[in-house]
Amino acid sequence: MRKKAKKSSQLDQIIYYGIPVSEGVVIGNVYKFDSGISKPILERNIRKSEIASEVLKFENALIQTRKELLEIQTKIAEAMGSDHADIFNAHLLVLEDSTIMEEVTKRIQHELKNAEFIFSDVMKQFTKVFSEMQDEYLRERISDIKDVTRRILRNIKGEKKQDLTQIKEEVVVIAYDLSPSDTVLMHKENVVGFATDIGGKTSHTAIMARSLGIPAVVGLHDVSRRIPLGSTVILDGTKGLLIVNPVSDTLKKYSDTKSLIEIYEENLKSLKNIETVTKDGRKIELHSNIEMPEDIQSLLSHGALGVGLYRTEFCYMNRTDLPSEDELFHVYSKVVRKMNPKPVVIRTMDMGGDKFLSHLKLPVELNPFMGWRAIRFCLERIDIFKTQMRAILRASAFGKTKIMYPMISNLNEVIQANSILKKCMKELKNEHLDYDENIEIGIMIEIPSAAITSHFLANHVQFFSIGTNDLIQYTLAVDRINERIAYLYQPFHPGVLRLIQMVVQAASKNKVDVSVCGEMAGDPAGAIILVGMGITKLSLSSMFIPKIKSILRAITYAEAEDLVNKTMHCSQAVEIKELVDPIIKRVVPNFVNETVL
Ligand code: PEP
Ligand code: MG
């Protein structure tokens, strides 16, 4: 990912390049938010007579922090649903850790030091233990621990935190980092966007920004230190730019573009209940990818025809235990009921890679994306797999449900998974619990070996869903989250396109349904190429549905097919982009895709 600060030809205008995590363009004044991450903690000797008051200060800070967290949880649950609010359970758990509490009290008494110093030191040790385990899932816990530590320290010191809810004018928040608890306090009316020095696309903060519809750019290095207070900035969450002190020419261009985009998006809303059909009559189904039941609201308002991919990992994250069958059943059946009669594809847990479960002590792996993960993990931890399968099956009694296995690399995995599924069905039958006996079974095609052997796999499933995010990563050997080699992550690489074509052909020959659920489906050029290959079902982020629908309604299937035929003679991704660009120029207004500057 580009992250270089660059000076433009106009002297005082500086453009920073970061990672776009939430779409949209906003213009506003900078509000620097200090989450207190790097403030020094002063060490102070205390007298024996002060011990009691220092301990009390610490205890009161814990009570105050608990109160704040519970308030935040309520706010989040109201605004975004309980799944998002559960993120703070990990914070609350730190407050309840009796070893930390006892250690702090004991050390204040013995070392005769101030409460914030001792507490900060104890938490440093605590964090160190986690970081030394070098396990990526623990990093998630570390950020939780740091977040709650900062909050407690602020309360020990009696400091007031900058209150994001009190912002009275439209601002762009700039911070070193933002925790999910900070993000959720942003009121969309006043915080029009945010930019941070660190962070990635899959962080909870990024997920929340998208759910809240706040444009955001992360990974801007040291921008929070460099940027002067009160500066005017343009935040382009679509392209990942932060333009500081834009010159009048830039401002004008951006505000013109912003108005045009707003009108364009407003017009797209009229397509909500209109079919996605190409000019020559080919029908395409657009479904949504979701992570939480609350995402259904956005799915329905954007006119999706179903859930094409329900990523279920989030139910297992930020908690200290495994979800029970009943708990999962409750969540899944809520989704299935809300969607009924529209279909819901529930993917079994795709744990691993960059998604880790806080409570499972898994071995550290050098190559987690290629390690013991997803279906590989489930086929060994059959207890966990069965719990999820049974919950999905039980939910299938309430609406059209399909089950999908991730990370399939060989046929044996499908056979094993299916046999476990059969066992679960038998058990449920014996227990007189309802489920759909004809539930459709599908697999993600996201590993090259699965794509190449898809004609064999087809005999054991009813549908394929092509996961281009991983298929690109594994085909090109390019880590999908490594910004250094992002230039090599090429969706239009001829190798990738050939593999997709292979899967489409195998599916058609073997009468297996095929769709695409990777990010490529939400990309204008990607969607056109996929349709040209014969795909008639795409699953994408809800917010991209109106745009992709309008694009597909503006092309003919014949031209998409012709385009694909031509791409098959191209030896490089760049040539393929050149072929598709004229179509994009014709069907997407320039102001949507082109960099304004
Ligand atoms: C994919 O790999 O394309 C996909 C949709 O799954 P995920 O992004 O969850 O890995
Ligand atoms: Mg994947």
PDB file of C-alpha atoms and ligand atoms in Angstrom, residues 347 350 444 446 470 480, ligand 2:
ATOM      1  CA  ARG A 347     -19.704 -20.338   5.656  1.00  0.00           C
ATOM      2  CA  ASP A 350     -12.684 -19.701   8.430  1.00  0.00           C
ATOM      3  CA  MET A 444     -15.149 -21.914  -1.467  1.00  0.00           C
ATOM      4  CA  GLU A 446      -9.939 -20.096  -3.179  1.00  0.00           C
ATOM      5  CA  ASP A 470      -7.477 -15.795  -1.349  1.00  0.00           C
ATOM      6  CA  ARG A 480      -2.949 -10.259   0.830  1.00  0.00           C
TER       7      ARG A 480
HETATM    8 MG    MG B   2     -10.958 -16.557   1.799  1.00  0.00          MG
END
